[in-house]
Amino acid sequence: MLAALCFAACTKSNDKMVNEQMNKWDKVFPLSEKVNHQKVSFETQYGFTLVADMYMPADVQRDNVQCTKLPALAVSGPFGATKEQSSGLYAMKMAERGFVALAFDPSFTGESSGEPRRTASPDINTEDFMAAVDFLSKLPKVDANRIGIIGICGWGGIALNAAAADPRIKATVASTMYDMTRVSGNGYFDSADNETARYEARQALAAQRLTDPQSMAGGVIDPLPDDAPQFVKDYYDYYKTPRGYHARSGNSNDGWRVIGTQAYANSRFLYYINEIRSAVLIMHGENAHSRYFGEAAYHFMVDGKAEGYKTVGAPNPCPENKELLIIPGASHCDLYDGGYTEPAGKGEAKNLIPWDKLAEFFNKNLK
C-alpha cells in the first residue's frame, strides 16, 4: 500500500497532479521546477505513522527515460522543526542533484502521529530515521544499497546515532549539529556538567510530572530581549520571521512539553560512533555557537576520545571516509537555509550551504 503512494517506476509525468501539489504548497521555500513532489507516509516499529515530503528529479518521470534505480536520502531536523522548513529544503536541493529525497516529520511532531504532542525520545527518534530507510529501501525507483541520511541541528546527533546502529546507512551528513543528549544533561557549553545541577534539574522535572505534565515551555523566545545572545537572535530570525516561520513548527510557536525531552538528559547518543564504518561528513559554520558539538563528535568518531566525552573507545576502523567541514563566516542558523542578509527573513538570500559538495560526498560514498 505504501509503495502505491510513491513514485511508480518510469511512469508518465502527471501534470494535473503536479499542479494540484503546487496549489497546496505550504513550505517556507519555493518549489523547484527541477523536481517533482509528493506527500507520503510510512510506519515505524513503535506504531507511529510518519508523514513526509518526497522529492524526485523531474526528468526521471519524463517520457522515454530509461528505468534506473537512484540513490536516496532521508532528511530530518532541526530539533522541533518540521518538514516544511529546513529539512524540506535540503531534500529538494538533493533531488535537484539526482537523489530521491525524503523529508519527514518525526514522531509526535508536525503531521506525524504520536500523543502527547511535542515529545521526544532517544530511541523513538533514532527509529524514525531507520524506519525512513525501511521505506526508501522498498521503493521501485530506489537502490536499496545506496541510501544515506542527513540530520540538521539536533537531528545531526540523532543521525549519527542511527548510522552507528544501522549499517544499511551508507553515508551520513550531520549539518550544524547539536548533541541533544549532551546539552540536555550538561547545559550549554557544559556549564551544568555536575551532579548537583543535574540532581536539581531532575527534582524539578519529577515535580512537574505530578503537577502539570502537559505544560509547554521553550520554543524561540518572543518578544526578543535586546540583550539576547546572538545565537538566540539567530533562532528568532529564522523561526519567527517569514524566512522560516511555520504554523506546525514547535520552534516557531509554543516549544515542547516541559517533560517532553526528559529522557534525553539521562542518555548519551554518541557512545558507539567511533565504530561507524560508513562515510560521515560533519558540517558546521565557523561562527556557530554549536560548533563544539560537531568538532567533539568528529574527534570521538575518529579517535575514540574527545573533550566533553567521559568514555574512551578504540580509534575508528575506517577513518579515511570521515570529514569535518567548517563553512567560513557561517552561523548556526545559516546552515538551515543558506543564510540571509539583514533584516532577517526580508533581505537577500546568501548561499552558505555547499549543495554541490554534499552531492559529491553522497555520490562518492553511496556505491
PDB file of N, CA, C and O in Angstrom, residues 39-110:
ATOM      1  N   LYS A  39       3.459  13.933  -1.244  1.00  0.00           N
ATOM      2  CA  LYS A  39       3.368  13.626   0.175  1.00  0.00           C
ATOM      3  C   LYS A  39       3.143  12.129   0.348  1.00  0.00           C
ATOM      4  O   LYS A  39       2.328  11.521  -0.351  1.00  0.00           O
ATOM      5  N   VAL A  40       3.872  11.521   1.299  1.00  0.00           N
ATOM      6  CA  VAL A  40       3.788  10.086   1.554  1.00  0.00           C
ATOM      7  C   VAL A  40       3.727   9.851   3.063  1.00  0.00           C
ATOM      8  O   VAL A  40       3.909  10.781   3.853  1.00  0.00           O
ATOM      9  N   SER A  41       3.490   8.601   3.455  1.00  0.00           N
ATOM     10  CA  SER A  41       3.520   8.246   4.868  1.00  0.00           C
ATOM     11  C   SER A  41       4.023   6.824   5.020  1.00  0.00           C
ATOM     12  O   SER A  41       3.960   6.011   4.089  1.00  0.00           O
ATOM     13  N   PHE A  42       4.530   6.510   6.206  1.00  0.00           N
ATOM     14  CA  PHE A  42       5.042   5.173   6.489  1.00  0.00           C
ATOM     15  C   PHE A  42       5.007   4.944   7.992  1.00  0.00           C
ATOM     16  O   PHE A  42       4.871   5.879   8.785  1.00  0.00           O
ATOM     17  N   GLU A  43       5.145   3.668   8.388  1.00  0.00           N
ATOM     18  CA  GLU A  43       5.028   3.278   9.791  1.00  0.00           C
ATOM     19  C   GLU A  43       6.406   3.022  10.399  1.00  0.00           C
ATOM     20  O   GLU A  43       7.333   2.596   9.720  1.00  0.00           O
ATOM     21  N   THR A  44       6.500   3.246  11.716  1.00  0.00           N
ATOM     22  CA  THR A  44       7.697   2.875  12.460  1.00  0.00           C
ATOM     23  C   THR A  44       7.400   1.610  13.256  1.00  0.00           C
ATOM     24  O   THR A  44       6.243   1.204  13.417  1.00  0.00           O
ATOM     25  N   GLN A  45       8.437   0.992  13.798  1.00  0.00           N
ATOM     26  CA  GLN A  45       8.220  -0.233  14.569  1.00  0.00           C
ATOM     27  C   GLN A  45       7.498   0.044  15.886  1.00  0.00           C
ATOM     28  O   GLN A  45       6.999  -0.892  16.530  1.00  0.00           O
ATOM     29  N   TYR A  46       7.427   1.297  16.292  1.00  0.00           N
ATOM     30  CA  TYR A  46       6.688   1.643  17.502  1.00  0.00           C
ATOM     31  C   TYR A  46       5.209   1.938  17.212  1.00  0.00           C
ATOM     32  O   TYR A  46       4.454   2.286  18.122  1.00  0.00           O
ATOM     33  N   GLY A  47       4.831   1.827  15.956  1.00  0.00           N
ATOM     34  CA  GLY A  47       3.435   2.001  15.592  1.00  0.00           C
ATOM     35  C   GLY A  47       3.041   3.417  15.239  1.00  0.00           C
ATOM     36  O   GLY A  47       1.851   3.698  15.047  1.00  0.00           O
ATOM     37  N   PHE A  48       3.995   4.315  15.118  1.00  0.00           N
ATOM     38  CA  PHE A  48       3.693   5.682  14.721  1.00  0.00           C
ATOM     39  C   PHE A  48       3.649   5.786  13.196  1.00  0.00           C
ATOM     40  O   PHE A  48       4.369   5.078  12.489  1.00  0.00           O
ATOM     41  N   THR A  49       2.823   6.689  12.704  1.00  0.00           N
ATOM     42  CA  THR A  49       2.763   6.990  11.280  1.00  0.00           C
ATOM     43  C   THR A  49       3.508   8.292  11.034  1.00  0.00           C
ATOM     44  O   THR A  49       3.148   9.335  11.581  1.00  0.00           O
ATOM     45  N   LEU A  50       4.569   8.218  10.234  1.00  0.00           N
ATOM     46  CA  LEU A  50       5.342   9.411   9.905  1.00  0.00           C
ATOM     47  C   LEU A  50       4.899   9.942   8.544  1.00  0.00           C
ATOM     48  O   LEU A  50       4.759   9.184   7.584  1.00  0.00           O
ATOM     49  N   VAL A  51       4.676  11.230   8.474  1.00  0.00           N
ATOM     50  CA  VAL A  51       4.281  11.894   7.230  1.00  0.00           C
ATOM     51  C   VAL A  51       5.501  12.609   6.671  1.00  0.00           C
ATOM     52  O   VAL A  51       6.267  13.247   7.423  1.00  0.00           O
ATOM     53  N   ALA A  52       5.684  12.516   5.367  1.00  0.00           N
ATOM     54  CA  ALA A  52       6.903  13.031   4.748  1.00  0.00           C
ATOM     55  C   ALA A  52       6.602  13.675   3.399  1.00  0.00           C
ATOM     56  O   ALA A  52       5.575  13.408   2.773  1.00  0.00           O
ATOM     57  N   ASP A  53       7.519  14.503   2.956  1.00  0.00           N
ATOM     58  CA  ASP A  53       7.518  15.039   1.602  1.00  0.00           C
ATOM     59  C   ASP A  53       8.602  14.327   0.805  1.00  0.00           C
ATOM     60  O   ASP A  53       9.767  14.293   1.222  1.00  0.00           O
ATOM     61  N   MET A  54       8.204  13.747  -0.324  1.00  0.00           N
ATOM     62  CA  MET A  54       9.129  13.055  -1.214  1.00  0.00           C
ATOM     63  C   MET A  54       9.463  13.955  -2.394  1.00  0.00           C
ATOM     64  O   MET A  54       8.570  14.517  -3.029  1.00  0.00           O
ATOM     65  N   TYR A  55      10.758  14.094  -2.650  1.00  0.00           N
ATOM     66  CA  TYR A  55      11.233  14.879  -3.787  1.00  0.00           C
ATOM     67  C   TYR A  55      12.023  13.958  -4.708  1.00  0.00           C
ATOM     68  O   TYR A  55      12.835  13.147  -4.255  1.00  0.00           O
ATOM     69  N   MET A  56      11.775  14.110  -6.021  1.00  0.00           N
ATOM     70  CA  MET A  56      12.457  13.286  -7.016  1.00  0.00           C
ATOM     71  C   MET A  56      12.838  14.155  -8.208  1.00  0.00           C
ATOM     72  O   MET A  56      12.096  15.082  -8.561  1.00  0.00           O
ATOM     73  N   PRO A  57      13.996  13.905  -8.824  1.00  0.00           N
ATOM     74  CA  PRO A  57      14.354  14.672 -10.022  1.00  0.00           C
ATOM     75  C   PRO A  57      13.251  14.616 -11.063  1.00  0.00           C
ATOM     76  O   PRO A  57      12.730  13.541 -11.371  1.00  0.00           O
ATOM     77  N   ALA A  58      12.853  15.764 -11.608  1.00  0.00           N
ATOM     78  CA  ALA A  58      11.718  15.824 -12.520  1.00  0.00           C
ATOM     79  C   ALA A  58      11.944  15.010 -13.789  1.00  0.00           C
ATOM     80  O   ALA A  58      11.006  14.399 -14.320  1.00  0.00           O
ATOM     81  N   ASP A  59      13.167  14.969 -14.269  1.00  0.00           N
ATOM     82  CA  ASP A  59      13.401  14.301 -15.547  1.00  0.00           C
ATOM     83  C   ASP A  59      13.311  12.781 -15.441  1.00  0.00           C
ATOM     84  O   ASP A  59      13.234  12.087 -16.445  1.00  0.00           O
ATOM     85  N   VAL A  60      13.295  12.238 -14.223  1.00  0.00           N
ATOM     86  CA  VAL A  60      13.204  10.790 -14.063  1.00  0.00           C
ATOM     87  C   VAL A  60      11.878  10.262 -14.577  1.00  0.00           C
ATOM     88  O   VAL A  60      11.781   9.141 -15.081  1.00  0.00           O
ATOM     89  N   GLN A  61      10.826  11.069 -14.495  1.00  0.00           N
ATOM     90  CA  GLN A  61       9.500  10.591 -14.873  1.00  0.00           C
ATOM     91  C   GLN A  61       9.045  11.057 -16.257  1.00  0.00           C
ATOM     92  O   GLN A  61       7.909  10.847 -16.637  1.00  0.00           O
ATOM     93  N   ARG A  62       9.930  11.679 -16.988  1.00  0.00           N
ATOM     94  CA  ARG A  62       9.549  12.110 -18.334  1.00  0.00           C
ATOM     95  C   ARG A  62       9.458  10.918 -19.283  1.00  0.00           C
ATOM     96  O   ARG A  62      10.003   9.841 -19.035  1.00  0.00           O
ATOM     97  N   ASP A  63       8.784  11.126 -20.386  1.00  0.00           N
ATOM     98  CA  ASP A  63       8.613  10.062 -21.369  1.00  0.00           C
ATOM     99  C   ASP A  63       9.962   9.562 -21.862  1.00  0.00           C
ATOM    100  O   ASP A  63      10.911  10.323 -22.065  1.00  0.00           O
ATOM    101  N   ASN A  64      10.031   8.234 -22.053  1.00  0.00           N
ATOM    102  CA  ASN A  64      11.180   7.595 -22.690  1.00  0.00           C
ATOM    103  C   ASN A  64      12.460   7.664 -21.874  1.00  0.00           C
ATOM    104  O   ASN A  64      13.551   7.467 -22.398  1.00  0.00           O
ATOM    105  N   VAL A  65      12.348   7.965 -20.589  1.00  0.00           N
ATOM    106  CA  VAL A  65      13.537   7.927 -19.738  1.00  0.00           C
ATOM    107  C   VAL A  65      13.776   6.493 -19.309  1.00  0.00           C
ATOM    108  O   VAL A  65      12.874   5.823 -18.800  1.00  0.00           O
ATOM    109  N   GLN A  66      14.984   6.027 -19.499  1.00  0.00           N
ATOM    110  CA  GLN A  66      15.308   4.637 -19.170  1.00  0.00           C
ATOM    111  C   GLN A  66      15.144   4.404 -17.674  1.00  0.00           C
ATOM    112  O   GLN A  66      15.499   5.234 -16.856  1.00  0.00           O
ATOM    113  N   CYS A  67      14.589   3.248 -17.314  1.00  0.00           N
ATOM    114  CA  CYS A  67      14.403   2.922 -15.900  1.00  0.00           C
ATOM    115  C   CYS A  67      15.757   2.721 -15.232  1.00  0.00           C
ATOM    116  O   CYS A  67      16.556   1.894 -15.656  1.00  0.00           O
ATOM    117  N   THR A  68      16.001   3.473 -14.179  1.00  0.00           N
ATOM    118  CA  THR A  68      17.216   3.311 -13.380  1.00  0.00           C
ATOM    119  C   THR A  68      16.843   3.447 -11.916  1.00  0.00           C
ATOM    120  O   THR A  68      15.904   4.155 -11.567  1.00  0.00           O
ATOM    121  N   LYS A  69      17.585   2.774 -11.070  1.00  0.00           N
ATOM    122  CA  LYS A  69      17.393   2.909  -9.632  1.00  0.00           C
ATOM    123  C   LYS A  69      18.324   4.005  -9.125  1.00  0.00           C
ATOM    124  O   LYS A  69      19.509   4.050  -9.474  1.00  0.00           O
ATOM    125  N   LEU A  70      17.789   4.884  -8.297  1.00  0.00           N
ATOM    126  CA  LEU A  70      18.503   6.068  -7.843  1.00  0.00           C
ATOM    127  C   LEU A  70      18.962   5.937  -6.407  1.00  0.00           C
ATOM    128  O   LEU A  70      18.357   5.217  -5.604  1.00  0.00           O
ATOM    129  N   PRO A  71      20.023   6.648  -6.039  1.00  0.00           N
ATOM    130  CA  PRO A  71      20.382   6.753  -4.621  1.00  0.00           C
ATOM    131  C   PRO A  71      19.329   7.579  -3.895  1.00  0.00           C
ATOM    132  O   PRO A  71      18.653   8.421  -4.495  1.00  0.00           O
ATOM    133  N   ALA A  72      19.197   7.341  -2.600  1.00  0.00           N
ATOM    134  CA  ALA A  72      18.146   8.011  -1.835  1.00  0.00           C
ATOM    135  C   ALA A  72      18.670   8.537  -0.512  1.00  0.00           C
ATOM    136  O   ALA A  72      19.655   8.020   0.037  1.00  0.00           O
ATOM    137  N   LEU A  73      17.984   9.565   0.001  1.00  0.00           N
ATOM    138  CA  LEU A  73      18.364  10.205   1.254  1.00  0.00           C
ATOM    139  C   LEU A  73      17.127  10.415   2.118  1.00  0.00           C
ATOM    140  O   LEU A  73      16.074  10.812   1.609  1.00  0.00           O
ATOM    141  N   ALA A  74      17.249  10.174   3.409  1.00  0.00           N
ATOM    142  CA  ALA A  74      16.231  10.537   4.387  1.00  0.00           C
ATOM    143  C   ALA A  74      16.757  11.736   5.174  1.00  0.00           C
ATOM    144  O   ALA A  74      17.912  11.744   5.600  1.00  0.00           O
ATOM    145  N   VAL A  75      15.906  12.732   5.365  1.00  0.00           N
ATOM    146  CA  VAL A  75      16.333  14.009   5.954  1.00  0.00           C
ATOM    147  C   VAL A  75      15.377  14.405   7.072  1.00  0.00           C
ATOM    148  O   VAL A  75      14.153  14.312   6.916  1.00  0.00           O
ATOM    149  N   SER A  76      15.930  14.884   8.197  1.00  0.00           N
ATOM    150  CA  SER A  76      15.083  15.433   9.245  1.00  0.00           C
ATOM    151  C   SER A  76      15.858  16.463  10.054  1.00  0.00           C
ATOM    152  O   SER A  76      17.085  16.494  10.042  1.00  0.00           O
ATOM    153  N   GLY A  77      15.102  17.305  10.763  1.00  0.00           N
ATOM    154  CA  GLY A  77      15.669  18.345  11.597  1.00  0.00           C
ATOM    155  C   GLY A  77      15.342  19.720  11.041  1.00  0.00           C
ATOM    156  O   GLY A  77      14.806  19.851   9.942  1.00  0.00           O
ATOM    157  N   PRO A  78      15.637  20.732  11.809  1.00  0.00           N
ATOM    158  CA  PRO A  78      16.206  20.746  13.147  1.00  0.00           C
ATOM    159  C   PRO A  78      15.258  20.171  14.206  1.00  0.00           C
ATOM    160  O   PRO A  78      14.091  19.899  13.932  1.00  0.00           O
ATOM    161  N   PHE A  79      15.781  20.015  15.422  1.00  0.00           N
ATOM    162  CA  PHE A  79      15.012  19.502  16.545  1.00  0.00           C
ATOM    163  C   PHE A  79      13.892  20.485  16.860  1.00  0.00           C
ATOM    164  O   PHE A  79      14.132  21.639  17.175  1.00  0.00           O
ATOM    165  N   GLY A  80      12.647  20.016  16.743  1.00  0.00           N
ATOM    166  CA  GLY A  80      11.500  20.880  16.967  1.00  0.00           C
ATOM    167  C   GLY A  80      10.955  21.537  15.721  1.00  0.00           C
ATOM    168  O   GLY A  80       9.946  22.243  15.779  1.00  0.00           O
ATOM    169  N   ALA A  81      11.601  21.311  14.579  1.00  0.00           N
ATOM    170  CA  ALA A  81      11.140  21.879  13.312  1.00  0.00           C
ATOM    171  C   ALA A  81      10.321  20.848  12.552  1.00  0.00           C
ATOM    172  O   ALA A  81      10.157  19.704  12.982  1.00  0.00           O
ATOM    173  N   THR A  82       9.810  21.234  11.387  1.00  0.00           N
ATOM    174  CA  THR A  82       9.007  20.339  10.566  1.00  0.00           C
ATOM    175  C   THR A  82       9.573  20.265   9.151  1.00  0.00           C
ATOM    176  O   THR A  82      10.459  21.039   8.768  1.00  0.00           O
ATOM    177  N   LYS A  83       9.020  19.338   8.379  1.00  0.00           N
ATOM    178  CA  LYS A  83       9.498  19.072   7.027  1.00  0.00           C
ATOM    179  C   LYS A  83       9.267  20.234   6.071  1.00  0.00           C
ATOM    180  O   LYS A  83       9.842  20.268   4.981  1.00  0.00           O
ATOM    181  N   GLU A  84       8.429  21.182   6.461  1.00  0.00           N
ATOM    182  CA  GLU A  84       8.178  22.357   5.624  1.00  0.00           C
ATOM    183  C   GLU A  84       9.280  23.388   5.732  1.00  0.00           C
ATOM    184  O   GLU A  84       9.277  24.390   5.018  1.00  0.00           O
ATOM    185  N   GLN A  85      10.224  23.155   6.621  1.00  0.00           N
ATOM    186  CA  GLN A  85      11.294  24.122   6.867  1.00  0.00           C
ATOM    187  C   GLN A  85      12.624  23.596   6.316  1.00  0.00           C
ATOM    188  O   GLN A  85      12.695  23.205   5.155  1.00  0.00           O
ATOM    189  N   SER A  86      13.651  23.581   7.108  1.00  0.00           N
ATOM    190  CA  SER A  86      14.996  23.294   6.624  1.00  0.00           C
ATOM    191  C   SER A  86      15.139  21.916   5.986  1.00  0.00           C
ATOM    192  O   SER A  86      15.777  21.770   4.941  1.00  0.00           O
ATOM    193  N   SER A  87      14.576  20.884   6.608  1.00  0.00           N
ATOM    194  CA  SER A  87      14.774  19.531   6.082  1.00  0.00           C
ATOM    195  C   SER A  87      14.177  19.389   4.684  1.00  0.00           C
ATOM    196  O   SER A  87      14.739  18.701   3.824  1.00  0.00           O
ATOM    197  N   GLY A  88      13.033  20.047   4.439  1.00  0.00           N
ATOM    198  CA  GLY A  88      12.450  20.009   3.107  1.00  0.00           C
ATOM    199  C   GLY A  88      13.322  20.683   2.077  1.00  0.00           C
ATOM    200  O   GLY A  88      13.446  20.217   0.932  1.00  0.00           O
ATOM    201  N   LEU A  89      13.940  21.797   2.469  1.00  0.00           N
ATOM    202  CA  LEU A  89      14.854  22.481   1.552  1.00  0.00           C
ATOM    203  C   LEU A  89      16.040  21.589   1.210  1.00  0.00           C
ATOM    204  O   LEU A  89      16.423  21.467   0.030  1.00  0.00           O
ATOM    205  N   TYR A  90      16.637  20.962   2.217  1.00  0.00           N
ATOM    206  CA  TYR A  90      17.759  20.051   1.958  1.00  0.00           C
ATOM    207  C   TYR A  90      17.327  18.931   1.013  1.00  0.00           C
ATOM    208  O   TYR A  90      18.047  18.580   0.069  1.00  0.00           O
ATOM    209  N   ALA A  91      16.161  18.344   1.277  1.00  0.00           N
ATOM    210  CA  ALA A  91      15.692  17.249   0.432  1.00  0.00           C
ATOM    211  C   ALA A  91      15.485  17.708  -1.007  1.00  0.00           C
ATOM    212  O   ALA A  91      15.873  17.024  -1.960  1.00  0.00           O
ATOM    213  N   MET A  92      14.878  18.865  -1.177  1.00  0.00           N
ATOM    214  CA  MET A  92      14.628  19.369  -2.524  1.00  0.00           C
ATOM    215  C   MET A  92      15.932  19.655  -3.258  1.00  0.00           C
ATOM    216  O   MET A  92      16.084  19.327  -4.444  1.00  0.00           O
ATOM    217  N   LYS A  93      16.888  20.262  -2.566  1.00  0.00           N
ATOM    218  CA  LYS A  93      18.177  20.565  -3.198  1.00  0.00           C
ATOM    219  C   LYS A  93      18.920  19.286  -3.596  1.00  0.00           C
ATOM    220  O   LYS A  93      19.602  19.254  -4.630  1.00  0.00           O
ATOM    221  N   MET A  94      18.797  18.255  -2.803  1.00  0.00           N
ATOM    222  CA  MET A  94      19.438  16.991  -3.159  1.00  0.00           C
ATOM    223  C   MET A  94      18.711  16.313  -4.321  1.00  0.00           C
ATOM    224  O   MET A  94      19.340  15.689  -5.172  1.00  0.00           O
ATOM    225  N   ALA A  95      17.387  16.461  -4.379  1.00  0.00           N
ATOM    226  CA  ALA A  95      16.637  15.918  -5.515  1.00  0.00           C
ATOM    227  C   ALA A  95      17.033  16.620  -6.810  1.00  0.00           C
ATOM    228  O   ALA A  95      17.079  15.992  -7.875  1.00  0.00           O
ATOM    229  N   GLU A  96      17.285  17.913  -6.728  1.00  0.00           N
ATOM    230  CA  GLU A  96      17.774  18.627  -7.911  1.00  0.00           C
ATOM    231  C   GLU A  96      19.059  18.018  -8.441  1.00  0.00           C
ATOM    232  O   GLU A  96      19.364  18.127  -9.633  1.00  0.00           O
ATOM    233  N   ARG A  97      19.801  17.368  -7.563  1.00  0.00           N
ATOM    234  CA  ARG A  97      21.107  16.812  -7.919  1.00  0.00           C
ATOM    235  C   ARG A  97      21.066  15.301  -8.113  1.00  0.00           C
ATOM    236  O   ARG A  97      22.100  14.646  -8.082  1.00  0.00           O
ATOM    237  N   GLY A  98      19.874  14.750  -8.287  1.00  0.00           N
ATOM    238  CA  GLY A  98      19.768  13.375  -8.726  1.00  0.00           C
ATOM    239  C   GLY A  98      19.367  12.341  -7.694  1.00  0.00           C
ATOM    240  O   GLY A  98      19.401  11.142  -7.985  1.00  0.00           O
ATOM    241  N   PHE A  99      18.967  12.767  -6.490  1.00  0.00           N
ATOM    242  CA  PHE A  99      18.612  11.830  -5.437  1.00  0.00           C
ATOM    243  C   PHE A  99      17.101  11.784  -5.220  1.00  0.00           C
ATOM    244  O   PHE A  99      16.414  12.794  -5.391  1.00  0.00           O
ATOM    245  N   VAL A 100      16.603  10.628  -4.832  1.00  0.00           N
ATOM    246  CA  VAL A 100      15.275  10.554  -4.237  1.00  0.00           C
ATOM    247  C   VAL A 100      15.450  10.991  -2.784  1.00  0.00           C
ATOM    248  O   VAL A 100      16.261  10.412  -2.056  1.00  0.00           O
ATOM    249  N   ALA A 101      14.734  11.996  -2.362  1.00  0.00           N
ATOM    250  CA  ALA A 101      14.972  12.560  -1.035  1.00  0.00           C
ATOM    251  C   ALA A 101      13.672  12.694  -0.263  1.00  0.00           C
ATOM    252  O   ALA A 101      12.672  13.215  -0.777  1.00  0.00           O
ATOM    253  N   LEU A 102      13.696  12.224   0.967  1.00  0.00           N
ATOM    254  CA  LEU A 102      12.523  12.150   1.825  1.00  0.00           C
ATOM    255  C   LEU A 102      12.742  13.031   3.051  1.00  0.00           C
ATOM    256  O   LEU A 102      13.631  12.760   3.859  1.00  0.00           O
ATOM    257  N   ALA A 103      11.952  14.097   3.202  1.00  0.00           N
ATOM    258  CA  ALA A 103      11.982  14.935   4.397  1.00  0.00           C
ATOM    259  C   ALA A 103      10.786  14.568   5.258  1.00  0.00           C
ATOM    260  O   ALA A 103       9.642  14.713   4.821  1.00  0.00           O
ATOM    261  N   PHE A 104      11.031  14.070   6.473  1.00  0.00           N
ATOM    262  CA  PHE A 104       9.931  13.559   7.281  1.00  0.00           C
ATOM    263  C   PHE A 104       9.772  14.327   8.594  1.00  0.00           C
ATOM    264  O   PHE A 104      10.726  14.855   9.149  1.00  0.00           O
ATOM    265  N   ASP A 105       8.521  14.378   9.057  1.00  0.00           N
ATOM    266  CA  ASP A 105       8.216  14.864  10.391  1.00  0.00           C
ATOM    267  C   ASP A 105       8.470  13.733  11.376  1.00  0.00           C
ATOM    268  O   ASP A 105       7.934  12.636  11.204  1.00  0.00           O
ATOM    269  N   PRO A 106       9.220  13.966  12.446  1.00  0.00           N
ATOM    270  CA  PRO A 106       9.448  12.915  13.438  1.00  0.00           C
ATOM    271  C   PRO A 106       8.167  12.553  14.192  1.00  0.00           C
ATOM    272  O   PRO A 106       7.150  13.255  14.121  1.00  0.00           O
ATOM    273  N   SER A 107       8.219  11.472  14.917  1.00  0.00           N
ATOM    274  CA  SER A 107       7.111  11.097  15.788  1.00  0.00           C
ATOM    275  C   SER A 107       6.782  12.246  16.743  1.00  0.00           C
ATOM    276  O   SER A 107       7.681  12.972  17.181  1.00  0.00           O
ATOM    277  N   PHE A 108       5.506  12.435  17.023  1.00  0.00           N
ATOM    278  CA  PHE A 108       4.998  13.474  17.930  1.00  0.00           C
ATOM    279  C   PHE A 108       5.092  14.892  17.354  1.00  0.00           C
ATOM    280  O   PHE A 108       4.870  15.867  18.072  1.00  0.00           O
ATOM    281  N   THR A 109       5.439  15.014  16.091  1.00  0.00           N
ATOM    282  CA  THR A 109       5.788  16.325  15.525  1.00  0.00           C
ATOM    283  C   THR A 109       5.076  16.549  14.196  1.00  0.00           C
ATOM    284  O   THR A 109       4.901  15.610  13.412  1.00  0.00           O
ATOM    285  N   GLY A 110       4.700  17.798  13.932  1.00  0.00           N
ATOM    286  CA  GLY A 110       4.144  18.152  12.631  1.00  0.00           C
ATOM    287  C   GLY A 110       2.912  17.347  12.287  1.00  0.00           C
ATOM    288  O   GLY A 110       1.970  17.240  13.073  1.00  0.00           O
TER     289      GLY A 110
END
